[in-house]
CSV table of C-alpha atoms in Angstrom, one decimal:
chain,number,residue,atom,x,y,z
C,563,MET,CA,27.1,-50.6,-39.4
C,564,ILE,CA,24.9,-52.9,-37.5
C,565,PRO,CA,22.5,-54.6,-39.8
C,566,PRO,CA,19.3,-52.7,-39.6
C,567,ASP,CA,17.0,-55.5,-38.9
C,568,THR,CA,19.3,-56.1,-35.6
C,569,HIS,CA,17.3,-54.4,-32.7
C,570,LEU,CA,19.8,-52.4,-30.4
C,571,GLN,CA,19.3,-52.2,-26.4
C,572,ILE,CA,21.0,-48.5,-25.7
C,573,GLY,CA,20.9,-48.1,-22.3
C,574,SER,CA,22.3,-44.3,-20.2
C,575,LEU,CA,24.1,-44.5,-16.5
C,576,LEU,CA,21.8,-42.0,-14.1
C,577,PHE,CA,23.4,-40.6,-10.8
C,578,GLU,CA,22.7,-38.0,-8.6
C,579,GLY,CA,25.2,-35.2,-9.5
C,580,LEU,CA,25.6,-35.8,-13.5
C,581,ASP,CA,25.4,-32.4,-15.8
C,582,GLN,CA,21.9,-33.0,-17.6
C,583,ILE,CA,22.8,-32.0,-20.9
C,584,ASP,CA,25.9,-34.7,-20.6
C,585,LEU,CA,22.4,-37.1,-20.4
C,586,THR,CA,19.7,-35.4,-22.5
C,587,GLY,CA,22.1,-34.2,-25.5
C,588,PRO,CA,23.0,-37.8,-26.7
C,589,PHE,CA,19.5,-38.9,-25.4
C,590,GLU,CA,18.2,-36.6,-28.5
C,591,ILE,CA,19.9,-39.0,-31.1
C,592,LEU,CA,20.3,-42.6,-29.2
C,593,SER,CA,16.8,-42.7,-28.4
C,594,ARG,CA,15.7,-41.7,-32.1
C,595,MET,CA,18.2,-44.4,-33.4
C,596,PRO,CA,16.3,-47.0,-35.8
C,597,ASN,CA,15.0,-50.0,-34.2
C,598,SER,CA,16.0,-49.8,-30.6
C,599,THR,CA,14.9,-49.4,-27.4
C,600,TYR,CA,16.5,-47.0,-25.0
C,601,ARG,CA,16.4,-46.7,-21.6
C,602,LEU,CA,17.8,-45.1,-18.1
C,603,TYR,CA,19.4,-47.2,-15.5
C,604,GLY,CA,20.9,-46.1,-12.2
C,605,LYS,CA,21.7,-47.3,-8.6
C,606,THR,CA,17.6,-46.3,-7.8
C,607,THR,CA,15.0,-45.4,-9.8
C,608,ASP,CA,14.0,-42.6,-7.1
C,609,THR,CA,14.3,-39.0,-8.4
C,610,VAL,CA,17.9,-37.6,-8.8
C,611,ARG,CA,19.1,-34.1,-9.0
C,612,ASP,CA,21.5,-33.2,-11.7
C,613,ILE,CA,23.8,-30.4,-10.9
C,614,ARG,CA,21.7,-27.8,-11.3
C,615,GLY,CA,18.6,-28.9,-9.7
C,616,LEU,CA,17.0,-30.7,-12.5
C,617,ARG,CA,14.8,-33.8,-11.6
C,618,LEU,CA,15.6,-37.2,-13.4
C,619,ALA,CA,14.6,-40.7,-12.8
C,620,ALA,CA,16.1,-44.1,-14.0
C,621,ASP,CA,13.5,-46.6,-15.8
C,622,ALA,CA,15.4,-49.4,-13.9
C,623,LEU,CA,18.4,-50.4,-11.7
C,624,LEU,CA,21.3,-51.7,-12.9
C,625,ALA,CA,20.9,-54.9,-11.8
C,626,ASP,CA,17.7,-55.4,-14.3
C,627,ALA,CA,19.9,-53.9,-17.2
C,628,PRO,CA,20.1,-56.2,-20.3
C,629,GLN,CA,23.6,-56.4,-21.8
C,630,LEU,CA,23.6,-53.1,-23.9
C,631,ASP,CA,24.6,-52.6,-27.3
C,632,VAL,CA,24.8,-48.8,-26.9
C,633,LEU,CA,26.4,-47.6,-23.1
C,634,HIS,CA,25.8,-44.1,-22.8
C,635,VAL,CA,28.2,-42.9,-19.5
C,636,PRO,CA,27.8,-39.2,-18.8
C,637,GLY,CA,29.7,-36.5,-16.5
C,638,GLY,CA,29.2,-33.9,-14.3
C,639,TYR,CA,30.0,-33.2,-10.6
C,640,GLY,CA,28.4,-36.0,-9.2
C,641,GLN,CA,31.2,-38.2,-11.2
C,642,GLU,CA,33.7,-38.0,-8.6
C,643,MET,CA,31.6,-40.2,-6.0
C,644,LEU,CA,31.0,-42.8,-8.5
C,645,MET,CA,35.1,-43.3,-9.4
C,646,GLU,CA,34.8,-45.1,-6.2
C,647,ASP,CA,31.5,-47.0,-6.2
C,648,GLU,CA,32.6,-50.5,-7.2
C,649,GLU,CA,29.0,-51.5,-7.6
C,650,VAL,CA,28.6,-48.5,-10.9
C,651,LEU,CA,32.5,-49.6,-11.7
C,652,SER,CA,31.7,-53.3,-11.8
C,653,TRP,CA,28.2,-52.6,-14.1
C,654,VAL,CA,30.2,-50.3,-16.0
C,655,ARG,CA,33.2,-52.4,-16.8
C,656,ARG,CA,30.8,-56.0,-17.1
C,657,GLN,CA,28.4,-53.2,-19.5
C,658,ALA,CA,31.7,-52.5,-21.6
C,659,ALA,CA,33.2,-56.1,-22.2
C,660,GLY,CA,29.7,-56.8,-23.8
C,661,ALA,CA,28.9,-53.5,-25.8
C,662,LYS,CA,29.2,-52.4,-29.6
C,663,CYS,CA,29.8,-49.0,-28.4
C,664,VAL,CA,31.0,-46.7,-25.2
C,665,LEU,CA,29.8,-43.0,-25.4
C,666,SER,CA,31.5,-41.3,-22.7
C,667,VAL,CA,31.0,-37.8,-22.5
C,668,CYS,CA,32.5,-35.1,-20.4
C,669,THR,CA,33.9,-36.2,-17.1
C,670,GLY,CA,32.2,-39.8,-17.6
C,671,ALA,CA,35.8,-40.4,-18.9
C,672,LEU,CA,36.8,-40.6,-15.2
C,673,ILE,CA,34.3,-43.3,-14.4
C,674,CYS,CA,35.8,-44.9,-17.5
C,675,GLY,CA,39.3,-44.7,-16.3
C,676,ALA,CA,38.2,-46.0,-12.7
C,677,ALA,CA,36.8,-48.8,-14.3
C,678,GLY,CA,39.9,-49.7,-16.1
C,679,LEU,CA,39.0,-48.7,-19.6
C,680,LEU,CA,41.0,-46.3,-20.4
C,681,LYS,CA,44.7,-47.7,-20.5
C,682,GLY,CA,46.3,-47.3,-23.5
C,683,ARG,CA,43.1,-45.7,-25.0
C,684,ARG,CA,43.0,-42.1,-26.9
C,685,ALA,CA,40.7,-40.1,-25.0
C,686,THR,CA,39.1,-36.7,-24.1
C,687,THR,CA,37.1,-35.2,-21.6
C,688,HIS,CA,36.1,-31.6,-20.2
C,689,TRP,CA,38.7,-29.1,-20.9
C,690,SER,CA,38.9,-29.1,-16.7
C,691,ALA,CA,39.9,-32.6,-16.3
C,692,PHE,CA,41.7,-33.1,-19.7
C,693,GLU,CA,45.4,-33.2,-17.8
C,694,LEU,CA,43.8,-36.2,-15.3
C,695,LEU,CA,43.4,-38.5,-18.2
C,696,PRO,CA,46.7,-39.7,-18.1
C,697,ILE,CA,46.4,-40.8,-14.3
C,698,PHE,CA,44.1,-43.6,-15.9
C,699,GLY,CA,46.6,-44.6,-18.5
C,700,ALA,CA,44.7,-42.6,-21.0
C,701,ILE,CA,46.3,-41.0,-23.8
C,702,PRO,CA,44.6,-37.2,-24.2
C,703,VAL,CA,43.6,-36.2,-26.9
C,704,ASN,CA,42.5,-32.4,-27.4
C,705,GLN,CA,39.4,-33.0,-29.9
C,706,ARG,CA,35.6,-32.6,-29.5
C,707,VAL,CA,35.2,-36.7,-30.5
C,708,VAL,CA,37.7,-39.2,-30.0
C,709,ALA,CA,37.0,-42.7,-30.9
C,710,ASP,CA,39.2,-45.8,-29.9
C,711,GLY,CA,38.2,-49.2,-30.5
C,712,ASN,CA,34.4,-49.8,-29.2
C,713,MET,CA,34.6,-46.5,-27.6
C,714,VAL,CA,33.6,-42.7,-28.4
C,715,PHE,CA,34.5,-40.1,-26.2
C,716,ALA,CA,33.4,-36.8,-26.5
C,717,ALA,CA,34.7,-33.4,-24.4
C,718,GLY,CA,33.0,-31.3,-22.6
C,719,VAL,CA,28.9,-31.4,-22.3
C,720,THR,CA,27.5,-30.3,-25.3
C,721,ALA,CA,30.2,-32.4,-27.5
C,722,GLY,CA,27.6,-35.2,-26.2
C,723,ILE,CA,25.4,-34.3,-29.4
C,724,ASP,CA,28.6,-34.7,-31.4
C,725,GLY,CA,29.7,-38.0,-30.0
C,726,GLY,CA,26.1,-39.3,-30.3
C,727,LEU,CA,25.9,-38.3,-33.7
C,728,ARG,CA,29.0,-40.4,-34.6
C,729,VAL,CA,27.7,-43.4,-32.4
C,730,ALA,CA,24.6,-43.2,-34.6
C,731,ALA,CA,26.3,-43.1,-38.1
C,732,ASP,CA,28.7,-46.1,-37.0
C,733,LEU,CA,26.0,-48.1,-35.8
C,734,ARG,CA,22.8,-47.4,-38.2
C,735,GLY,CA,24.6,-45.3,-40.9
C,736,ALA,CA,25.5,-41.5,-42.1
C,737,GLU,CA,21.9,-41.4,-43.1
C,738,ALA,CA,20.3,-42.1,-40.1
C,739,ALA,CA,22.5,-40.0,-38.0
C,740,GLN,CA,21.5,-37.2,-40.5
C,741,THR,CA,18.2,-37.8,-40.2
C,742,ILE,CA,18.2,-37.3,-36.0
C,743,GLN,CA,20.6,-34.2,-36.7
C,744,LEU,CA,18.1,-32.8,-39.3
C,745,TYR,CA,15.2,-33.3,-36.8
C,746,MET,CA,16.9,-31.7,-34.3
C,747,GLN,CA,17.9,-28.6,-36.7
C,748,TYR,CA,21.4,-29.1,-35.0
C,749,ALA,CA,23.0,-26.3,-37.2
C,750,PRO,CA,24.9,-24.7,-34.0
C,751,GLU,CA,25.9,-20.9,-34.5
C,752,PRO,CA,26.9,-19.6,-31.0
C,753,PRO,CA,27.0,-15.8,-30.5
C,754,PHE,CA,30.7,-16.4,-29.1
C,755,ASN,CA,33.5,-18.3,-30.0
C,756,ALA,CA,34.0,-18.9,-26.3
C,757,GLY,CA,33.8,-22.8,-26.1
C,758,THR,CA,36.9,-24.0,-25.5
C,759,PRO,CA,40.2,-22.9,-23.4
C,760,GLU,CA,42.1,-22.2,-26.9
C,761,THR,CA,39.3,-19.3,-28.5
C,762,ALA,CA,37.6,-18.1,-25.2
C,763,PRO,CA,39.2,-14.5,-23.7
C,764,ALA,CA,42.0,-14.7,-21.4
C,765,SER,CA,40.4,-13.2,-18.5
C,766,VAL,CA,37.2,-15.5,-19.1
C,767,VAL,CA,39.8,-18.7,-19.3
C,768,SER,CA,41.1,-17.5,-15.7
C,769,THR,CA,37.6,-17.0,-14.2
C,770,ALA,CA,36.7,-20.4,-15.6
C,771,ARG,CA,40.0,-22.2,-14.1
C,772,LYS,CA,39.5,-20.7,-11.0
C,773,ASN,CA,35.8,-21.7,-10.5
C,774,ALA,CA,36.5,-25.2,-11.3
C,775,ARG,CA,40.1,-25.8,-9.2
C,776,ALA,CA,38.3,-27.1,-6.5
C,777,ILE,CA,36.4,-29.9,-8.0
C,778,THR,CA,39.6,-30.6,-10.4
C,779,GLU,CA,41.8,-30.9,-7.0
C,780,GLN,CA,39.3,-33.2,-5.6
C,781,ARG,CA,38.9,-35.3,-8.6
C,782,ARG,CA,42.8,-35.6,-9.0
C,783,GLU,CA,43.2,-36.5,-5.4
C,784,THR,CA,40.3,-39.4,-6.2
C,785,ALA,CA,41.9,-40.6,-9.6
C,786,GLN,CA,45.2,-40.7,-8.2
C,787,ARG,CA,43.9,-43.0,-5.6
C,788,VAL,CA,42.0,-45.3,-7.7
C,789,ALA,CA,44.9,-45.6,-10.2
C,790,GLN,CA,47.0,-46.9,-7.4
C,791,ARG,CA,44.1,-49.3,-6.5
C,792,LEU,CA,44.6,-50.4,-10.6
C,793,GLY,CA,48.0,-50.2,-10.9
C,794,LEU,CA,48.1,-47.7,-13.2
């Protein structure tokens, strides 16, 4: 826990083609952490679109970010392009080196991997990319939230809310995190137990894996190319 009178700089990476819930789920928590400043950072301050077309805009450029105490790296289909974008990767690498906490959500873990941050770490990511984690030297753990050192990994999409609450509790205490959770009225009761490949009906899993096959193979090829350059 960080002393409450210590101000926290919190920032999220924004990019074209991210999944907005990877961003906005944790945003609901991180932006409400006591005595903190939250901002979005990107390669551009122009509007970008998430994978379903939602328009979003960064508050500032990557180069204008101070040293962040909390770095939040979301995922989404646009993540694949960033795995070979050295401007973004060097920024992530530099910020992670000085951050008190790095929160990776969904396939944001692959961006962290391409930045060389996963070697030897326990990590998780979206089920469709879970098998790619060892390419970057990670130890895959099939849990909704996994913590290793100063890094917190949330699995797919909505797991970012749980990851955000974990970060809030670690840095500001359990009561602060619970106060935020209560404000959000975050007490999920989904109508179906289909949120993981282990619990969803076989036919649903089959369809979902088929739908994700193309992007998964594209990610695999990129991950292998990047990992080779990293010497992993």
